[in-house]
Short mmCIF file of N, CA, C and O in Angstrom, two decimals:
data_model
loop_
_atom_site.label_atom_id
_atom_site.label_comp_id
_atom_site.label_asym_id
_atom_site.label_seq_id
_atom_site.Cartn_x
_atom_site.Cartn_y
_atom_site.Cartn_z
N UNK A 1 250.18 123.62 90.49
CA UNK A 1 248.98 124.01 91.09
C UNK A 1 249.83 125.32 91.74
O UNK A 1 251.02 124.87 92.08
N UNK A 2 249.50 125.95 91.77
CA UNK A 2 250.06 126.91 93.16
C UNK A 2 249.15 127.59 94.13
O UNK A 2 247.51 127.09 94.62
N UNK A 3 249.89 127.80 94.88
CA UNK A 3 249.87 128.03 96.60
C UNK A 3 248.93 129.39 96.92
O UNK A 3 249.31 130.36 96.37
N UNK A 4 247.38 129.52 97.30
CA UNK A 4 247.00 130.54 97.86
C UNK A 4 246.76 130.78 98.69
O UNK A 4 246.28 129.48 100.07
N UNK A 5 246.42 131.68 99.60
CA UNK A 5 245.63 132.11 101.05
C UNK A 5 244.56 133.38 100.77
O UNK A 5 245.20 134.36 100.40
N UNK A 6 243.47 133.16 100.89
CA UNK A 6 242.52 134.06 101.07
C UNK A 6 242.22 134.60 102.47
O UNK A 6 241.59 133.13 102.96
N UNK A 7 241.97 135.63 102.87
CA UNK A 7 241.55 135.76 104.07
C UNK A 7 240.23 136.95 103.96
O UNK A 7 240.16 138.10 102.93
N UNK A 8 239.05 136.60 104.12
CA UNK A 8 237.70 137.24 104.43
C UNK A 8 237.12 137.57 105.58
O UNK A 8 237.37 137.12 106.78
N UNK A 9 236.22 138.77 105.45
CA UNK A 9 235.66 139.04 106.83
C UNK A 9 234.31 139.25 106.41
O UNK A 9 233.43 139.69 105.38
N UNK A 10 233.41 138.63 106.95
CA UNK A 10 231.95 137.96 106.81
C UNK A 10 231.85 139.22 108.40
O UNK A 10 231.90 139.44 109.42
N UNK A 11 230.47 139.75 108.24
CA UNK A 11 229.65 140.65 108.75
C UNK A 11 229.37 139.92 110.50
O UNK A 11 229.30 138.51 110.36
N UNK A 12 229.65 140.35 111.29
CA UNK A 12 229.39 139.99 113.08
C UNK A 12 228.48 139.49 113.30
O UNK A 12 228.23 138.85 114.13
N UNK A 13 227.08 140.28 112.39
CA UNK A 13 225.53 139.45 112.88
C UNK A 13 225.08 138.86 112.32
O UNK A 13 223.98 138.49 112.79
N UNK A 14 226.24 138.17 111.58
CA UNK A 14 225.64 136.60 111.41
C UNK A 14 225.64 135.64 112.34
O UNK A 14 226.35 135.77 113.36
N UNK A 15 224.93 135.43 112.26
CA UNK A 15 224.41 133.51 113.65
C UNK A 15 225.48 132.68 113.06
O UNK A 15 225.96 132.63 111.91
N UNK A 16 225.55 132.05 114.42
CA UNK A 16 226.35 130.72 114.02
C UNK A 16 225.90 129.47 113.03
O UNK A 16 227.07 129.26 112.27
N UNK A 17 224.83 129.36 112.31
CA UNK A 17 223.95 128.55 111.41
C UNK A 17 224.78 129.45 109.92
O UNK A 17 225.22 128.68 108.76
N UNK A 18 225.04 130.55 109.81
CA UNK A 18 224.70 131.52 109.31
C UNK A 18 225.75 131.60 108.96
O UNK A 18 226.72 131.68 106.95
N UNK A 19 227.33 131.45 109.46
CA UNK A 19 228.54 131.60 108.93
C UNK A 19 228.90 130.39 108.62
O UNK A 19 229.79 130.27 107.92
N UNK A 20 228.56 128.85 109.28
CA UNK A 20 228.95 127.83 108.22
C UNK A 20 228.46 127.63 107.26
O UNK A 20 229.56 127.26 106.21
N UNK A 21 227.12 128.18 107.40
CA UNK A 21 226.92 127.77 105.38
C UNK A 21 227.49 128.90 105.03
O UNK A 21 227.94 128.72 103.29
N UNK A 22 228.33 130.23 104.99
CA UNK A 22 228.81 130.55 104.47
C UNK A 22 230.21 130.27 103.75
O UNK A 22 230.99 130.53 102.73
N UNK A 23 230.86 129.45 104.94
CA UNK A 23 232.12 128.93 104.85
C UNK A 23 232.00 127.88 104.49
O UNK A 23 233.04 127.61 103.08
N UNK A 24 231.24 127.22 104.24
CA UNK A 24 231.16 126.06 103.39
C UNK A 24 230.79 126.39 101.77
O UNK A 24 230.72 125.54 100.61
N UNK A 25 230.11 127.03 102.01
CA UNK A 25 229.76 128.16 100.62
C UNK A 25 230.95 128.46 99.85
O UNK A 25 230.95 127.64 98.53
N UNK A 26 232.22 128.90 99.94
CA UNK A 26 233.11 129.64 99.66
C UNK A 26 234.36 127.69 99.56
O UNK A 26 234.64 127.66 98.52
N UNK A 27 234.19 126.88 100.28
CA UNK A 27 234.68 125.80 100.17
C UNK A 27 234.35 125.28 98.72
O UNK A 27 235.11 124.36 98.41
N UNK A 28 233.07 125.05 99.10
CA UNK A 28 232.23 123.78 97.97
C UNK A 28 232.48 124.48 96.44
O UNK A 28 233.13 124.11 95.59
N UNK A 29 232.45 126.16 96.22
CA UNK A 29 232.86 126.77 94.89
C UNK A 29 234.43 126.34 94.62
O UNK A 29 234.76 126.22 93.43
N UNK A 30 235.18 126.21 95.73
CA UNK A 30 236.39 126.28 95.05
C UNK A 30 237.13 124.86 95.12
O UNK A 30 237.47 124.20 94.00
N UNK A 31 236.10 123.95 95.84
CA UNK A 31 236.46 122.20 95.19
C UNK A 31 235.78 122.06 93.65
O UNK A 31 236.29 121.41 93.11
N UNK A 32 234.95 122.97 93.20
CA UNK A 32 234.08 122.34 92.29
C UNK A 32 234.94 123.04 91.17
O UNK A 32 234.86 122.84 89.63
N UNK A 33 236.01 123.79 91.37
CA UNK A 33 237.16 124.48 90.40
C UNK A 33 238.00 123.53 90.57
O UNK A 33 239.34 123.63 89.99
N UNK A 34 238.04 122.56 90.62
CA UNK A 34 239.31 121.39 91.37
C UNK A 34 240.44 121.73 91.86
O UNK A 34 241.64 122.00 92.57
N UNK A 35 240.29 123.36 93.04
CA UNK A 35 241.32 123.52 94.08
C UNK A 35 241.40 122.43 94.99
O UNK A 35 240.25 121.03 95.51
N UNK A 36 242.66 121.96 95.83
CA UNK A 36 243.04 120.69 96.11
C UNK A 36 243.64 121.45 97.48
O UNK A 36 244.21 122.63 97.73
N UNK A 37 243.36 120.59 98.52
CA UNK A 37 244.46 120.76 100.14
C UNK A 37 243.35 122.12 100.84
O UNK A 37 244.54 122.73 101.15
N UNK A 38 242.18 121.82 100.71
CA UNK A 38 241.67 123.47 101.42
C UNK A 38 242.19 123.35 103.07
O UNK A 38 241.29 122.54 103.28
N UNK A 39 242.37 124.14 103.65
CA UNK A 39 242.23 124.23 105.12
C UNK A 39 241.71 125.34 105.39
O UNK A 39 242.28 126.48 105.15
N UNK A 40 240.89 125.42 106.16
CA UNK A 40 240.13 126.04 106.22
C UNK A 40 240.32 127.03 107.91
O UNK A 40 240.20 125.88 108.58
N UNK A 41 240.36 127.99 108.52
CA UNK A 41 240.57 128.56 110.11
C UNK A 41 239.60 129.81 110.23
O UNK A 41 239.69 130.60 109.93
N UNK A 42 239.17 129.20 111.33
CA UNK A 42 238.31 130.64 112.17
C UNK A 42 238.63 131.19 112.92
O UNK A 42 239.24 130.60 113.69
N UNK A 43 239.70 132.46 112.15
CA UNK A 43 239.86 133.24 113.35
C UNK A 43 239.12 133.93 114.55
O UNK A 43 239.44 134.86 115.76
N UNK A 44 237.83 133.76 114.32
CA UNK A 44 236.81 134.63 115.10
C UNK A 44 236.38 136.00 115.09
O UNK A 44 237.13 136.53 114.10
N UNK A 45 235.60 136.46 115.84
CA UNK A 45 235.37 137.90 115.92
C UNK A 45 236.62 139.14 116.54
O UNK A 45 236.62 138.60 117.58
N UNK A 46 236.26 139.92 115.50
CA UNK A 46 237.37 140.83 115.92
C UNK A 46 237.66 142.05 115.41
O UNK A 46 236.60 142.61 114.51
N UNK A 47 238.05 143.48 116.45
CA UNK A 47 237.26 144.68 115.83
C UNK A 47 238.36 145.09 114.94
O UNK A 47 239.42 144.58 114.73
N UNK A 48 237.44 145.67 113.70
CA UNK A 48 238.49 146.57 112.82
C UNK A 48 238.90 147.42 113.25
O UNK A 48 238.28 148.25 113.84
N UNK A 49 239.96 147.92 112.22
CA UNK A 49 240.82 149.04 112.42
C UNK A 49 240.34 150.28 111.77
O UNK A 49 240.33 151.05 112.70
N UNK A 50 239.07 150.02 110.90
CA UNK A 50 238.69 151.43 110.69
C UNK A 50 237.25 150.98 110.49
O UNK A 50 236.91 149.76 110.45
N UNK A 51 236.13 151.36 110.41
CA UNK A 51 234.29 151.14 109.93
C UNK A 51 234.74 151.18 108.68
O UNK A 51 235.21 151.40 107.40
N UNK A 52 233.97 149.31 108.51
CA UNK A 52 233.54 149.18 106.32
C UNK A 52 232.21 149.03 106.82
O UNK A 52 231.65 148.15 107.35
N UNK A 53 231.64 149.71 106.28
CA UNK A 53 229.89 149.10 106.06
C UNK A 53 229.22 149.81 107.29
O UNK A 53 228.17 148.85 107.70
N UNK A 54 229.63 150.55 107.73
CA UNK A 54 228.69 150.53 109.28
C UNK A 54 228.88 149.86 110.29
O UNK A 54 228.53 149.19 111.64
N UNK A 55 230.04 148.44 109.92
CA UNK A 55 230.41 147.98 111.61
C UNK A 55 231.69 147.66 112.01
O UNK A 55 232.68 148.40 111.13
N UNK A 56 232.19 148.23 112.46
CA UNK A 56 233.16 148.25 113.33
C UNK A 56 233.76 146.61 114.34
O UNK A 56 235.15 146.70 114.38
N UNK A 57 233.29 145.44 113.77
CA UNK A 57 233.87 144.26 113.95
C UNK A 57 233.46 143.81 112.94
O UNK A 57 232.60 143.84 112.21
N UNK A 58 234.47 142.40 112.98
CA UNK A 58 234.02 141.26 111.67
C UNK A 58 234.59 140.08 111.82
O UNK A 58 235.84 139.84 112.97
N UNK A 59 233.85 138.74 111.63
CA UNK A 59 234.42 137.63 112.13
C UNK A 59 235.63 137.16 110.69
O UNK A 59 235.01 137.16 109.42
N UNK A 60 236.42 136.28 111.17
CA UNK A 60 238.15 136.27 110.21
C UNK A 60 238.15 135.16 109.59
O UNK A 60 237.70 134.24 110.82
N UNK A 61 238.16 134.90 108.09
CA UNK A 61 238.05 133.65 108.06
C UNK A 61 239.30 133.51 106.98
O UNK A 61 239.53 134.13 106.05
N UNK A 62 239.94 132.57 107.24
CA UNK A 62 241.61 132.47 106.86
C UNK A 62 241.13 131.24 105.62
O UNK A 62 241.02 130.17 106.26
N UNK A 63 241.94 130.45 104.70
CA UNK A 63 241.52 129.69 103.49
C UNK A 63 243.10 129.49 103.30
O UNK A 63 243.66 130.20 102.18
N UNK A 64 243.80 128.14 102.71
CA UNK A 64 244.98 127.94 102.28
C UNK A 64 244.53 127.11 101.10
O UNK A 64 244.21 126.35 101.77
N UNK A 65 245.44 126.89 99.98
CA UNK A 65 244.53 125.91 98.94
C UNK A 65 245.56 126.25 97.88
O UNK A 65 246.17 126.97 98.20
N UNK A 66 245.60 125.30 97.12
CA UNK A 66 246.61 125.14 95.82
C UNK A 66 245.59 124.90 95.36
O UNK A 66 244.23 124.00 94.70
N UNK A 67 245.47 125.74 93.80
CA UNK A 67 244.70 125.81 92.54
C UNK A 67 245.15 126.38 91.75
O UNK A 67 246.44 126.56 91.60
N UNK A 68 244.36 126.82 90.48
CA UNK A 68 244.51 127.66 89.14
C UNK A 68 244.06 129.08 89.57
O UNK A 68 242.93 129.02 90.49
N UNK A 69 244.27 129.77 88.77
CA UNK A 69 244.33 131.21 88.45
C UNK A 69 242.65 131.25 88.61
O UNK A 69 241.88 132.70 89.23
N UNK A 70 242.00 130.58 87.73
CA UNK A 70 240.80 131.06 87.03
C UNK A 70 239.60 130.78 88.36
O UNK A 70 238.48 131.37 88.47
N UNK A 71 239.78 129.61 89.20
CA UNK A 71 239.51 129.26 90.65
C UNK A 71 238.93 130.47 91.72
O UNK A 71 237.93 131.05 91.83
N UNK A 72 240.53 131.60 91.85
CA UNK A 72 240.02 132.45 92.60
C UNK A 72 239.24 133.65 91.82
O UNK A 72 238.80 134.13 92.78
N UNK A 73 239.62 133.70 90.55
CA UNK A 73 238.48 134.27 90.28
C UNK A 73 237.00 134.57 89.94
O UNK A 73 236.47 135.66 90.60
N UNK A 74 237.18 133.67 90.22
CA UNK A 74 235.27 133.13 90.51
C UNK A 74 235.00 132.67 91.88
O UNK A 74 233.97 133.67 92.46
N UNK A 75 235.88 132.73 93.02
CA UNK A 75 235.93 133.08 94.07
C UNK A 75 235.41 134.76 94.21
O UNK A 75 234.95 135.14 95.08
N UNK A 76 236.45 135.29 93.82
CA UNK A 76 236.32 136.38 94.57
C UNK A 76 234.78 137.38 93.69
O UNK A 76 234.69 137.66 94.64
N UNK A 77 234.76 136.80 92.52
CA UNK A 77 233.26 137.11 92.04
C UNK A 77 232.31 137.20 93.36
O UNK A 77 231.57 138.07 92.94
N UNK A 78 232.26 136.21 93.38
CA UNK A 78 231.20 135.75 94.98
C UNK A 78 231.58 136.44 95.91
O UNK A 78 229.99 137.09 96.64
N UNK A 79 232.39 136.22 96.55
CA UNK A 79 232.50 137.01 97.22
C UNK A 79 232.43 139.06 97.24
O UNK A 79 231.93 139.42 97.92
N UNK A 80 232.74 139.17 96.21
CA UNK A 80 232.31 140.57 95.51
C UNK A 80 230.69 141.16 95.69
O UNK A 80 230.26 141.92 95.95
N UNK A 81 229.96 139.88 95.38
CA UNK A 81 228.66 139.82 95.44
C UNK A 81 227.95 140.08 96.16
O UNK A 81 226.83 140.03 96.37
N UNK A 82 228.27 139.09 97.24
CA UNK A 82 227.50 138.86 98.72
C UNK A 82 227.64 139.79 99.59
O UNK A 82 228.49 140.37 99.66
N UNK A 83 226.68 139.65 100.42
CA UNK A 83 226.24 140.89 101.33
C UNK A 83 227.15 140.59 102.80
O UNK A 83 226.58 141.33 103.59
N UNK A 84 227.16 139.12 103.00
CA UNK A 84 227.69 138.68 103.63
C UNK A 84 229.00 138.92 104.19
O UNK A 84 229.64 138.57 105.18
N UNK A 85 230.26 139.20 103.32
CA UNK A 85 231.51 139.51 102.85
C UNK A 85 232.09 141.03 103.01
O UNK A 85 230.86 141.08 102.03
N UNK A 86 232.51 141.46 104.04
CA UNK A 86 232.39 142.90 103.96
C UNK A 86 233.59 143.08 103.61
O UNK A 86 234.43 144.32 103.11
N UNK A 87 235.09 142.24 103.29
CA UNK A 87 236.28 142.54 102.92
C UNK A 87 236.75 141.30 103.00
O UNK A 87 236.47 140.16 103.60
N UNK A 88 237.46 140.63 101.66
CA UNK A 88 238.30 140.04 101.38
C UNK A 88 239.85 140.21 100.84
O UNK A 88 240.26 141.25 99.81
N UNK A 89 240.78 139.25 100.54
CA UNK A 89 241.96 139.51 100.36
C UNK A 89 242.55 137.95 99.92
O UNK A 89 242.72 137.33 101.19
N UNK A 90 243.44 137.79 98.32
CA UNK A 90 244.18 136.68 98.56
C UNK A 90 245.79 137.05 98.13
O UNK A 90 245.75 137.50 96.91
N UNK A 91 246.30 136.15 98.46
CA UNK A 91 247.26 136.34 98.49
C UNK A 91 247.98 134.96 97.66
O UNK A 91 248.01 134.33 97.83
N UNK A 92 249.18 135.38 96.57
CA UNK A 92 250.14 133.73 96.20
C UNK A 92 251.13 133.73 96.73
O UNK A 92 251.71 134.77 97.05
N UNK A 93 251.59 132.46 96.96
CA UNK A 93 252.48 132.35 97.93
C UNK A 93 253.71 131.92 97.10
O UNK A 93 253.34 130.79 95.75
N UNK A 94 254.75 132.89 96.77
CA UNK A 94 255.73 131.75 95.91
C UNK A 94 256.53 131.10 96.92
O UNK A 94 257.24 131.90 98.00
N UNK A 95 257.12 130.66 96.39
CA UNK A 95 258.35 129.48 97.05
C UNK A 95 259.80 131.00 97.49
O UNK A 95 259.51 131.97 96.46
N UNK A 96 261.02 130.12 97.93
CA UNK A 96 261.90 130.96 98.43
C UNK A 96 262.70 130.92 96.85
O UNK A 96 262.51 130.17 95.96
N UNK A 97 263.39 132.49 96.07
CA UNK A 97 263.73 131.57 94.45
C UNK A 97 265.67 131.70 95.04
O UNK A 97 265.87 131.52 96.09
N UNK A 98 265.74 131.00 93.92
CA UNK A 98 267.62 131.20 94.01
C UNK A 98 268.26 132.09 94.88
O UNK A 98 269.66 131.87 95.23
N UNK A 99 267.91 133.17 94.47
CA UNK A 99 268.93 134.62 94.40
C UNK A 99 268.39 134.24 96.03
O UNK A 99 269.66 134.97 96.77
N UNK A 100 267.79 134.41 96.66
CA UNK A 100 267.58 134.76 98.02
C UNK A 100 268.55 133.77 98.73
O UNK A 100 268.87 133.67 100.33
N UNK A 101 268.31 131.80 98.01
CA UNK A 101 269.43 130.97 98.67
C UNK A 101 270.62 131.30 99.13
O UNK A 101 271.24 131.20 99.80
N UNK A 102 271.25 132.11 97.63
CA UNK A 102 272.67 132.16 97.81
C UNK A 102 272.54 133.43 98.56
O UNK A 102 273.96 133.95 98.83
N UNK A 103 272.07 134.84 98.30
CA UNK A 103 272.38 135.58 98.93
C UNK A 103 272.24 135.07 100.97
O UNK A 103 273.04 135.78 101.73
N UNK A 104 271.92 134.71 101.16
CA UNK A 104 271.15 133.50 102.76
C UNK A 104 273.50 133.02 102.69
O UNK A 104 273.34 133.40 104.01
N UNK A 105 273.65 132.13 101.99
CA UNK A 105 274.89 131.67 102.02
C UNK A 105 275.59 132.35 102.06
O UNK A 105 277.27 132.13 102.61
N UNK A 106 275.87 133.49 101.10
CA UNK A 106 276.65 134.41 100.74
C UNK A 106 277.16 135.24 102.26
O UNK A 106 278.30 135.57 102.77
N UNK A 107 275.65 135.61 103.40
CA UNK A 107 276.25 136.02 104.69
C UNK A 107 276.58 135.35 105.68
O UNK A 107 277.33 136.41 107.11
N UNK A 108 276.50 133.79 105.77
CA UNK A 108 276.73 133.22 106.72
C UNK A 108 278.75 133.47 106.87
O UNK A 108 279.34 133.38 106.41
#
């Protein structure tokens, strides 16, 4: 299992119930794909650096989880076709490499 982080931005004009439904939809989708340890953080409504789809604000949601690559492909496909998501990004967390540990000990 690999650790991933997905940050996505929902439309600011969604109601509280619609936000909860969208968040639960993506969590359930990941669970169906066998993803473990889903940690979701609601970052709140923030001003965007630039206008996206005529929106100046967005609701930021961050999810950290462990899973396989095929689960991320399914998640991103669902986000791409959703009208509620205006942006998304998934990052793969990689642990420290052996070379990085050696470099740190050499500099001390």
